[in-house]
Coordinates of C-alpha atoms and ligand atoms in Angstrom, one line a residue:
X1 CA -28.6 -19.3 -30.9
X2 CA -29.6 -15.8 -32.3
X3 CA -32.6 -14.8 -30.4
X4 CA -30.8 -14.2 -27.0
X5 CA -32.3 -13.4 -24.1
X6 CA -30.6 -11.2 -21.7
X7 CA -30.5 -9.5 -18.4
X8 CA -29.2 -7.3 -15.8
X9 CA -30.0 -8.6 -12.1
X10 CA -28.4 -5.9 -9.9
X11 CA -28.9 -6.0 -5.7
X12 CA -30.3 -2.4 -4.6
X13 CA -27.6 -2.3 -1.8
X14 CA -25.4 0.5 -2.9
X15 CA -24.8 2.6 -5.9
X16 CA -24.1 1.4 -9.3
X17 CA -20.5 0.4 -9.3
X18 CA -18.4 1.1 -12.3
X19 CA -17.5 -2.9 -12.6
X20 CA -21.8 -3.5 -12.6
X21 CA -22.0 -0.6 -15.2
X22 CA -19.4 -2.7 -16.9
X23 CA -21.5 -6.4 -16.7
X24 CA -25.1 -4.4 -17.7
X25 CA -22.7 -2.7 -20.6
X26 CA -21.9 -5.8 -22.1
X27 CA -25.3 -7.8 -22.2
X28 CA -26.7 -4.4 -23.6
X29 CA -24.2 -4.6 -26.4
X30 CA -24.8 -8.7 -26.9
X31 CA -28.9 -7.8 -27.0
X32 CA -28.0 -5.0 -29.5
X33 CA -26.2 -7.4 -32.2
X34 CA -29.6 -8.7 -33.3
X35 CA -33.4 -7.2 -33.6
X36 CA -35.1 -10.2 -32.2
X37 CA -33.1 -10.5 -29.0
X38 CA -34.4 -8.9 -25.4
X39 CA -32.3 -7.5 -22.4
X40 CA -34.3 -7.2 -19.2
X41 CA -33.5 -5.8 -15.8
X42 CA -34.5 -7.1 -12.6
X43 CA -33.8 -5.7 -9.5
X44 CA -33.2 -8.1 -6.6
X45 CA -34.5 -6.5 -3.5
X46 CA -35.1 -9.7 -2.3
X47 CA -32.1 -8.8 1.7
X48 CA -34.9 -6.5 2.9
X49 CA -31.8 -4.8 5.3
X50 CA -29.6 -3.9 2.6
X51 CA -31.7 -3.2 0.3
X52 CA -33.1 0.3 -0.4
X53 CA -35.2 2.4 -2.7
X54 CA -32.9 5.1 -3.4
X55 CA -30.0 2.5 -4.5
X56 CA -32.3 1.5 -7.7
X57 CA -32.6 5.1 -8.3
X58 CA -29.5 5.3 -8.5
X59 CA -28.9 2.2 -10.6
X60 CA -31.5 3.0 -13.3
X61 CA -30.1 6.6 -13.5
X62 CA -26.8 5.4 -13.8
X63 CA -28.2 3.1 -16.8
X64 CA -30.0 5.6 -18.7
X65 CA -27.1 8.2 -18.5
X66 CA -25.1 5.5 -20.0
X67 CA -27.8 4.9 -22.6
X68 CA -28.4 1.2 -21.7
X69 CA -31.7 0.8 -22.7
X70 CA -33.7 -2.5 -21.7
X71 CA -37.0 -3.9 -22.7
X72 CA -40.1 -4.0 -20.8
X73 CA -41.2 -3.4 -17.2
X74 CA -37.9 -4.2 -14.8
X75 CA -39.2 -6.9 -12.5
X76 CA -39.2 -6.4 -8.8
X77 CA -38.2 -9.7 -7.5
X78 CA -39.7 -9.6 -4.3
X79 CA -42.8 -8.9 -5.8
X80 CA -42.6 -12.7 -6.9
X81 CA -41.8 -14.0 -3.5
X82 CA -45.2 -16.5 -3.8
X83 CA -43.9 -17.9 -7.1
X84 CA -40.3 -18.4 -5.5
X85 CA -42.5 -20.6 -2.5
X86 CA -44.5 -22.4 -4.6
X87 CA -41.5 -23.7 -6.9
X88 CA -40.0 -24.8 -3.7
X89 CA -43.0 -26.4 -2.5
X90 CA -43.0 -28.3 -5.9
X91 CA -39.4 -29.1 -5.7
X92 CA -40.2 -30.6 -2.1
X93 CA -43.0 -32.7 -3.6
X94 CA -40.9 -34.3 -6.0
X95 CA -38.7 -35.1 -3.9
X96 CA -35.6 -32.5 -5.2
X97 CA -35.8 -30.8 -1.4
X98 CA -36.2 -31.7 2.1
X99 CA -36.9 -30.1 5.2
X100 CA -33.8 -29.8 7.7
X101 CA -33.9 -28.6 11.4
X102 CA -30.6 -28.6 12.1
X103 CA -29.1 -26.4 14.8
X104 CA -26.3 -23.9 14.1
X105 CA -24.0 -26.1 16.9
X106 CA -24.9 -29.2 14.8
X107 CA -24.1 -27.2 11.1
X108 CA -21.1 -25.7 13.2
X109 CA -19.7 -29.1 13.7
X110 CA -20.1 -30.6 10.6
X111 CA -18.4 -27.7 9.3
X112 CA -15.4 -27.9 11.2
X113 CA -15.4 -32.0 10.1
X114 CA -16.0 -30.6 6.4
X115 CA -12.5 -28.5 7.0
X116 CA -10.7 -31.2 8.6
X117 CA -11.5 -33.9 5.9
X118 CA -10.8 -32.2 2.8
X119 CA -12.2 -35.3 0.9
X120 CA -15.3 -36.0 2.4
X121 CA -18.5 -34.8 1.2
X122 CA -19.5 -30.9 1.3
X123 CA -23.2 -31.6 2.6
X124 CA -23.4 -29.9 5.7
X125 CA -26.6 -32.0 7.0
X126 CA -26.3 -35.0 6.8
X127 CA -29.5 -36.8 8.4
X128 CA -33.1 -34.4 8.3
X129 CA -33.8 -36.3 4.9
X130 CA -33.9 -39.9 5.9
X131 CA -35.9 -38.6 8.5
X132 CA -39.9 -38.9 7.9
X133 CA -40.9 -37.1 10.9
X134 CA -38.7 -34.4 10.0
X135 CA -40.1 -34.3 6.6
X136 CA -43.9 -34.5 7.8
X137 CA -43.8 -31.2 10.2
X138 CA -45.2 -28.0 9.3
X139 CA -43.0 -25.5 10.6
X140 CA -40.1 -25.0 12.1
X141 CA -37.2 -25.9 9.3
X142 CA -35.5 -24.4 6.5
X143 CA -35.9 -26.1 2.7
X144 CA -32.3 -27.7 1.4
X145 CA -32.1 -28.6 -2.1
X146 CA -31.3 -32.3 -2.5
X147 CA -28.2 -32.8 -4.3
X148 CA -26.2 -35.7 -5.6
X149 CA -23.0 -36.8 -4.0
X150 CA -21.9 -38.9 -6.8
X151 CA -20.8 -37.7 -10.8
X152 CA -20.1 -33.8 -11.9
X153 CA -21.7 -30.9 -13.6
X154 CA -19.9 -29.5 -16.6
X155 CA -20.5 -26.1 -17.0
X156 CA -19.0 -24.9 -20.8
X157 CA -18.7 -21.0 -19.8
X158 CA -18.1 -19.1 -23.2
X159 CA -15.8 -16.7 -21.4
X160 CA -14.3 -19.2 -18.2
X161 CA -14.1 -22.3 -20.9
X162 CA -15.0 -25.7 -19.3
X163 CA -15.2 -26.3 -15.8
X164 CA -16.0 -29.1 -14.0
X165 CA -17.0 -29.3 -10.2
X166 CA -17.5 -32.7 -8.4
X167 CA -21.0 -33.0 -6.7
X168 CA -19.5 -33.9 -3.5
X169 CA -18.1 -30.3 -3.5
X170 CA -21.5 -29.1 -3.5
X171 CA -23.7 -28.4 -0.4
X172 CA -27.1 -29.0 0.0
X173 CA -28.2 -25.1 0.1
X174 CA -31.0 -23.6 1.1
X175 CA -34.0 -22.5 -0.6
X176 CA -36.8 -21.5 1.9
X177 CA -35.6 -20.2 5.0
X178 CA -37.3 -20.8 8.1
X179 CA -39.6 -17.7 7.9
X180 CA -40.0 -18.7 4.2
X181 CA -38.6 -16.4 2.6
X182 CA -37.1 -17.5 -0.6
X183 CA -33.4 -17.5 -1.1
X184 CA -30.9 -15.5 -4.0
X185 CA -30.2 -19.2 -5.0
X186 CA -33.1 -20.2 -6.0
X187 CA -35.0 -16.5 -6.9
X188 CA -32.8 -16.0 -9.2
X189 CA -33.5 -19.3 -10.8
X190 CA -37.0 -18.7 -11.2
X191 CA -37.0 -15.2 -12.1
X192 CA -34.4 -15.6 -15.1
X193 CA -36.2 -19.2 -16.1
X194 CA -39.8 -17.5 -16.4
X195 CA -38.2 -14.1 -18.3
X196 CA -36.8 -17.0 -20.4
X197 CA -33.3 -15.7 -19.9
X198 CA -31.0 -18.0 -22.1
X199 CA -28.1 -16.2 -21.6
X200 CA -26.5 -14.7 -18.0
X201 CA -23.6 -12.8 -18.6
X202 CA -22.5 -11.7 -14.7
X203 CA -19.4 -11.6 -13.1
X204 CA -17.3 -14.1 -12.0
X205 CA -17.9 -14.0 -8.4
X206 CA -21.2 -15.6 -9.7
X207 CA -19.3 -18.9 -11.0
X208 CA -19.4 -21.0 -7.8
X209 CA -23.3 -20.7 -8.0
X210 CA -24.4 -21.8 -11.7
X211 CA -23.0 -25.1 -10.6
X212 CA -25.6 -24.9 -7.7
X213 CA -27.9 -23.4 -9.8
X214 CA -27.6 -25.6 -12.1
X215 CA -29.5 -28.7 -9.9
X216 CA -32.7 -26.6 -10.1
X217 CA -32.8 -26.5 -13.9
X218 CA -32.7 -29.7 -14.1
X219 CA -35.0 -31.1 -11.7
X220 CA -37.8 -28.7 -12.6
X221 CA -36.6 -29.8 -16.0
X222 CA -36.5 -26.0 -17.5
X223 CA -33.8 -24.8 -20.1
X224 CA -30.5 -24.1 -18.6
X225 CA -29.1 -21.2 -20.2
X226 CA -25.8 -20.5 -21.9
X227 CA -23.3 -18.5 -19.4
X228 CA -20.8 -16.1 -20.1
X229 CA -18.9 -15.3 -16.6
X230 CA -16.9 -11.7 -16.6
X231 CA -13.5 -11.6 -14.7
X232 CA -14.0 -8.4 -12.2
X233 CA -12.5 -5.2 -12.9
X234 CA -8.8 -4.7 -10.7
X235 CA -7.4 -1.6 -9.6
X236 CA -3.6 -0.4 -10.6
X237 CA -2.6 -2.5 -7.5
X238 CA -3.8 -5.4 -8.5
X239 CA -6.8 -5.5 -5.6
X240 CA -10.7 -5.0 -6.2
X241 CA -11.2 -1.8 -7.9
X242 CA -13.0 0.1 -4.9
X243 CA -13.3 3.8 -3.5
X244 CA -9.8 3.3 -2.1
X245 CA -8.7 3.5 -6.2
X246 CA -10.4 7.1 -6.7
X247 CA -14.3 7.3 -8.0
X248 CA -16.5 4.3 -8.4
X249 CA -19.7 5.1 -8.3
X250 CA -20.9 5.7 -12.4
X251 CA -23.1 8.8 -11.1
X252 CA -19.9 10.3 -9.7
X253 CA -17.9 10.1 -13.0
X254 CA -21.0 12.1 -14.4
X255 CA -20.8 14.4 -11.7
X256 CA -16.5 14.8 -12.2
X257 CA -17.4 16.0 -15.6
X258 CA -16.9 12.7 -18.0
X259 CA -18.5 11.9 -21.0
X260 CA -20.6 8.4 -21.2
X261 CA -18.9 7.8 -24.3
X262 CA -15.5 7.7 -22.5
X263 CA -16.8 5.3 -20.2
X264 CA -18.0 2.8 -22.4
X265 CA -14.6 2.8 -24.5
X266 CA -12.7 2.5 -21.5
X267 CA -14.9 -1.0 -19.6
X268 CA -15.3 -2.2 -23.2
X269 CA -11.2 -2.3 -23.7
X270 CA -10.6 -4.1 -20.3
X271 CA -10.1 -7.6 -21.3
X272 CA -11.3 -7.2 -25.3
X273 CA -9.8 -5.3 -28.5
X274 CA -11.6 -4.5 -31.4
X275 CA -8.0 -5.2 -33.0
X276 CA -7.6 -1.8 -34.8
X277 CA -4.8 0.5 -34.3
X278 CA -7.0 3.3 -32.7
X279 CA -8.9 2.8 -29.2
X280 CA -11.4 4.9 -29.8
X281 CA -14.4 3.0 -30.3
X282 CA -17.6 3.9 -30.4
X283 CA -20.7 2.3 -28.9
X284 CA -22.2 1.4 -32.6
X285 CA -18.5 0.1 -33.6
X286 CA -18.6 -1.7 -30.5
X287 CA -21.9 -3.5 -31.0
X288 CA -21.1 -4.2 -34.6
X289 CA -17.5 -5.9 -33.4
X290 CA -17.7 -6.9 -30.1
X291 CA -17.5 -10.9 -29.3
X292 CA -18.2 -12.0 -25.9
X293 CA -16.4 -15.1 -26.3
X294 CA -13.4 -12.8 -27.1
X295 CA -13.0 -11.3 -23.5
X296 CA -10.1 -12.2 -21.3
X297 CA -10.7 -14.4 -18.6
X298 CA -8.1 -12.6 -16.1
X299 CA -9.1 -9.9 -14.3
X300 CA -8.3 -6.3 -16.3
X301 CA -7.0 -3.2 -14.8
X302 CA -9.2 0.1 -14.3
X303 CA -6.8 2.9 -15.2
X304 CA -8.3 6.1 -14.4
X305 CA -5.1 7.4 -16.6
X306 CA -6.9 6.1 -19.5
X307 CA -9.9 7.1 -18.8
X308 CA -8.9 10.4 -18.8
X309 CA -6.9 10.2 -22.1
X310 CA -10.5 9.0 -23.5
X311 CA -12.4 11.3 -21.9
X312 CA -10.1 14.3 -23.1
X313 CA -11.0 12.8 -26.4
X314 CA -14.4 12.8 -26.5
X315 CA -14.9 16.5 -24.8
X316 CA -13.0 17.5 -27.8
X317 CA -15.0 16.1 -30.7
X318 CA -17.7 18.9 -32.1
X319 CA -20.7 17.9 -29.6
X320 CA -17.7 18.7 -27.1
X321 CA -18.9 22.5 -26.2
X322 CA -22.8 21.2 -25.9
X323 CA -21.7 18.8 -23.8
X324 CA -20.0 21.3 -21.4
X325 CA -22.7 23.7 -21.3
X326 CA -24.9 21.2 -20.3
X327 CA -22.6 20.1 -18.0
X328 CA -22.3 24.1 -16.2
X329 CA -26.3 24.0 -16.4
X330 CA -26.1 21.0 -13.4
X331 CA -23.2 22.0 -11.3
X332 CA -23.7 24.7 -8.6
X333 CA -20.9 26.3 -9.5
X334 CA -20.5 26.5 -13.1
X335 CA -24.3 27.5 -13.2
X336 CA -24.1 30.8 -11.3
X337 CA -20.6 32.0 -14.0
X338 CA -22.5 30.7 -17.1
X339 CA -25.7 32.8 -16.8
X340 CA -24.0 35.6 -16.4
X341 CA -21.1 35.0 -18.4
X342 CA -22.1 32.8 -21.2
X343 CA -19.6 33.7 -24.3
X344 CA -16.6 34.0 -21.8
X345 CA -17.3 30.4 -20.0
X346 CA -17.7 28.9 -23.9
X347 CA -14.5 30.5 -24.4
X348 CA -12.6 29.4 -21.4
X349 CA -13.6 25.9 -22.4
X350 CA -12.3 26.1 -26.0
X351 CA -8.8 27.3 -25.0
X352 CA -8.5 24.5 -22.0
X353 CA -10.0 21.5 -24.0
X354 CA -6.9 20.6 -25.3
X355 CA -5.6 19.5 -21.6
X356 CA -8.8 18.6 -20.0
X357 CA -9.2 15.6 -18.0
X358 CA -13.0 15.7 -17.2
X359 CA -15.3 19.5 -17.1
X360 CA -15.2 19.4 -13.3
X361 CA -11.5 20.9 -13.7
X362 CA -13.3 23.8 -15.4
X363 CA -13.9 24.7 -11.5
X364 CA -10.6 25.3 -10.3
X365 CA -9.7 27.4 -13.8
X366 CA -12.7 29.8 -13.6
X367 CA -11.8 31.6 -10.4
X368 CA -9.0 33.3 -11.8
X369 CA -10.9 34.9 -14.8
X370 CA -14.2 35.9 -12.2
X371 CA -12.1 37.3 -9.6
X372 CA -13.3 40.6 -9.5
X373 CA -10.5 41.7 -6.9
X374 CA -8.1 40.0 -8.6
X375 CA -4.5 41.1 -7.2
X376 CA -1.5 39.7 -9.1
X377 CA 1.4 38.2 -6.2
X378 CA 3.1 41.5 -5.8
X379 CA 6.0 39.4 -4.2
X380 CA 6.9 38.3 -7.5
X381 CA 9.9 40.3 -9.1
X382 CA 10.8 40.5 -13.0
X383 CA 13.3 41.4 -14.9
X384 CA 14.9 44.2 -15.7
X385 CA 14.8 44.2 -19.3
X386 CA 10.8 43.2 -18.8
X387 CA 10.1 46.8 -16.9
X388 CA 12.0 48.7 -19.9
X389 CA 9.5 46.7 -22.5
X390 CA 6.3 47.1 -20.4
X391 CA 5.3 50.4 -20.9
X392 CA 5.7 49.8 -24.6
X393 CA 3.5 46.4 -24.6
X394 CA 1.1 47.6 -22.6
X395 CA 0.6 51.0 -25.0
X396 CA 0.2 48.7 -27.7
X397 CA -1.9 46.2 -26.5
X398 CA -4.2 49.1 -25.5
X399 CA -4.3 50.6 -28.8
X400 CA -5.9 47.3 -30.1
X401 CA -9.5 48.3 -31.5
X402 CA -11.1 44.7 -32.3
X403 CA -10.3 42.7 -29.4
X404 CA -9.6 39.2 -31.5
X405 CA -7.2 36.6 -31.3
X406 CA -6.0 37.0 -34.2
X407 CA -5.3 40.7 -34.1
X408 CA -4.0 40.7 -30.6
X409 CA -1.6 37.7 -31.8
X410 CA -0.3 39.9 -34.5
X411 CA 0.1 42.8 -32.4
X412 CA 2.6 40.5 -29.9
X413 CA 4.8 39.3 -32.3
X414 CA 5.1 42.3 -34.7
X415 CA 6.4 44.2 -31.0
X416 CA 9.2 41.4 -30.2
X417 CA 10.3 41.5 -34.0
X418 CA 10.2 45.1 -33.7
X419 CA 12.1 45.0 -30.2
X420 CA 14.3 42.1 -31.3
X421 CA 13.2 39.6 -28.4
X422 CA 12.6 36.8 -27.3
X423 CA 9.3 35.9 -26.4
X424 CA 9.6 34.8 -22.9
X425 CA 11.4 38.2 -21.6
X426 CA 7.7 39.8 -22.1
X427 CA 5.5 36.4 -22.6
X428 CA 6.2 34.8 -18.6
X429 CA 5.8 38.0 -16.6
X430 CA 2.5 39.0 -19.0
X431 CA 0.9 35.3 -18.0
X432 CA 1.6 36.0 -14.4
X433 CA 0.4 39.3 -14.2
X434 CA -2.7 38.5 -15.6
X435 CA -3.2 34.6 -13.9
X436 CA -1.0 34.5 -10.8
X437 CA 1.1 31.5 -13.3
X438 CA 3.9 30.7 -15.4
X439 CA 1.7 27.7 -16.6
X440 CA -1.2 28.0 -18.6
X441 CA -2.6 28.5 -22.3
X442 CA -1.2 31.5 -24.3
X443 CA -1.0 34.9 -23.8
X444 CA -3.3 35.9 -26.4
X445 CA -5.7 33.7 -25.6
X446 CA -5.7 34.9 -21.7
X447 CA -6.7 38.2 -22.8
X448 CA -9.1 36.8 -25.3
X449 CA -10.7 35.5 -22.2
X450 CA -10.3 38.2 -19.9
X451 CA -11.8 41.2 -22.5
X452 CA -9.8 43.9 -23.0
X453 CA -10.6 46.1 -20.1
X454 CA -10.1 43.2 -17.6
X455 CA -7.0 42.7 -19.6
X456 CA -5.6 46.6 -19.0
X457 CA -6.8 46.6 -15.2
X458 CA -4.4 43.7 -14.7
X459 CA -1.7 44.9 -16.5
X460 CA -2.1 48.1 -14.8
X461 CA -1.4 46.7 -11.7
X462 CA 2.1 46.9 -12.3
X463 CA 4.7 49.3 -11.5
X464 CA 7.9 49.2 -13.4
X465 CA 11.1 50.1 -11.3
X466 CA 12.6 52.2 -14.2
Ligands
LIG1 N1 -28.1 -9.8 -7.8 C1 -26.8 -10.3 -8.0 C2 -25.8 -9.3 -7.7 O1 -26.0 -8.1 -7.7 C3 -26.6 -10.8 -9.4 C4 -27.2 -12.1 -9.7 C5 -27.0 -12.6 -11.1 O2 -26.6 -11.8 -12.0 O3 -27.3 -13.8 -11.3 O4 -24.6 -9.7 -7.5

């Protein structure tokens, strides 16, 4: 099968979690690998408490910053809410479904027989369908699929392999509630069937249900599709990955400062390998190599280690200083520095790159080079051979005419060859009397940064003891 059609069916009850981003990544990527193939979205609105407008906002923001692009309208499935009735009214017909009027005490009960009698048969009512005049009211009862108890389904899962549930295991669910409404169960059913969906790819959590699902195909006699079932995503500890584990939320990694291309490498590598040396990958690379049936069927770890090692990556390749102004344009913060102080924000960024985890970090860093009352931590005491160089240093980082990396880098080490030292007698106090750090990138790049009269107000901050 070539000409696959796809989807993304996400529940508008919360923000678009990284392991969703993950399962709409992937059919994305399977509808890219050939022309003729379709990947639709649908958004399942259909738990009228949980769900909520500004959830699919979320979603399809989350989507396009990722650059998952679908075809056609998204479908609203409760705008289909009549078609959902009127396949259950068929099914009903025919014979598939009955009406059942149990009461919870009576479901309760059978229940608690169910859990007693591990063998017995998972139908949890066991007498509304042999009833006719049950089946003749006209309100007043929810709509149970009619299942077998007898035989198996055989579901051939192209990530899970072959699995094989017994129908007794199955219970008769319901697909009208009492007011009507249509279930997920069957919704989903119709909605992928009449998209012509031949291939879900969703997570695992999903698996108990194809075998449900699975009835309805088959007695409205419509195409059951392949399946592909993903194992979820795992925090280091081995538990759902959730906001216990740090961010989850993909809007929030955009808004910590990482790259979409770092994102993608990293859920693409969580249970597959394009088996190359390298892990970068790149979405076109991935689309070219990537085979579903490949992916693990344990459940991978979300390493927000690795995510950062990508992400430093990426904020380093040439589109890397684009990236980052477009990243200070949309943050508060970064905004208010950047229009005023456009060439020294750029260079800030080129000389921190190197150990970047994400462009939020940026944050913390810029105070130091803004801080117009910047005092150095006069506590602080150097040493003595550092006060008998100062004066010199300073005079000749002073008499620098083009302030340039270069020239300023020349001027250092032509004084400690001239004064026979080593670097760090003058290099550690010079970074802390310009940052308020022993840590941090070099000296000539610091003043780079700072400008040269920023550079000689710091330094003139100190008073030598000789
Ligand atoms: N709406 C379901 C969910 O968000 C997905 C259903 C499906 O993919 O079949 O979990």
């Amino acid at each position: 099968m070539t000409n696959i059609i796809t989807r993304f069916a996400p529940s508008p009850t919360g923000n678009l979690h990284i392991g969703s981003a993950r399962t709409a990544l992937i059919n994305y990527i399977v509808s890219q690998q050939n022309p003729s193939s379709k990947f639709y979205i649908r958004i399942e609105d259909t738990d009228k408490a949980r769900s909520k407008s500004e959830f699919t906002t979320n979603i399809l923001e989350g989507l396009k910053w990722l650059d998952i692009k679908w075809d056609s309208e998204i479908q609203i499935q409760s705008e289909r809410v009549k078609r959902h009735q009127n396949v259950a009214f068929d099914l009903l017909k025919n014979n598939f479904a009955y009406k059942c009027i149990c009461s919870e005490e009576k479901l309760n009960s059978q229940r608690k027989l169910i859990k007693k009698n591990k063998n017995i048969s998972k139908k949890i009512c066991t007498e509304c369908k042999n009833d006719n005049e049950i089946q003749k009211l006209s309100d007043g009862f929810v709509v149970r699929i009619k299942l077998p108890d007898q035989g198996e389904v055989n579901i051939d899962d192209q990530i899970q392999g072959n699995i094989i549930v017994k129908n007794k295991e199955l219970d008769d669910f319901i697909i009208l509630r009492q007011d009507m409404s249509p279930t997920y169960m069957l919704s989903v059913v119709v909605d992928d069937n009449d998209l012509k969906v031949n291939f879900i790819i969703r997570g695992d959590d999903h698996l108990n249900n194809t075998f449900r699902q699975y009835y309805i195909y088959k007695y409205l006699n419509w195409n059951f599709p392949k399946y592909a079932h993903i194992p979820l995503i795992h925090g280091e500890d081995g538990s759902k990955l959730s906001k216990r584990h740090g961010a989850v939320d993909i809007l929030e990694f955009k808004k910590n400062g990482y790259l979409k291309d770092a994102i993608i490498n990293n859920l693409i590598l969580l249970g597959w390998s394009p088996g190359n040396e390298s892990e970068i990958i790149e979405i076109n690379e991935i689309i070219k190599n990537f085979k579903i049936y490949k992916l693990s069927k344990s459940s991978s770890i979300f390493s927000y280690k690795k995510l950062n090692f990508f992400n430093n990556y990426y904020l380093r390749k040439e589109n890397g200083l684009e990236k980052f102004i477009d990243f200070c344009i949309n943050n508060e913060k970064l905004k208010f520095f950047f229009i005023k102080h456009e060439n020294k924000m750029k260079t800030i960024f080129q000389v921190y790159k190197k150990e970047l985890n994400n462009f939020n970090e940026i944050s913390d860093i810029v105070n130091v080079y803004f801080d117009k009352d910047y005092k150095y931590n006069h506590k602080e005491k150097f040493s003595k051979d550092f006060d008998i160089l100062f004066s010199d240093f300073k005079k000749n980082i002073s008499n620098i005419q083009r302030w340039d990396k270069e020239i300023i880098e020349k001027t250092i080490t032509n004084f400690i060859k001239e004064k026979k030292i080593k670097f760090p007698i003058i290099g550690k106090p010079i970074r802390f009397l310009l940052i308020n750090s022993y840590q941090g990138p070099s000296i000539s790049d610091i003043l780079v940064i700072l400008g040269k009269k920023d550079s000689i107000d710091r330094l003139n901050q100190y008073i030598e003891k000789v």
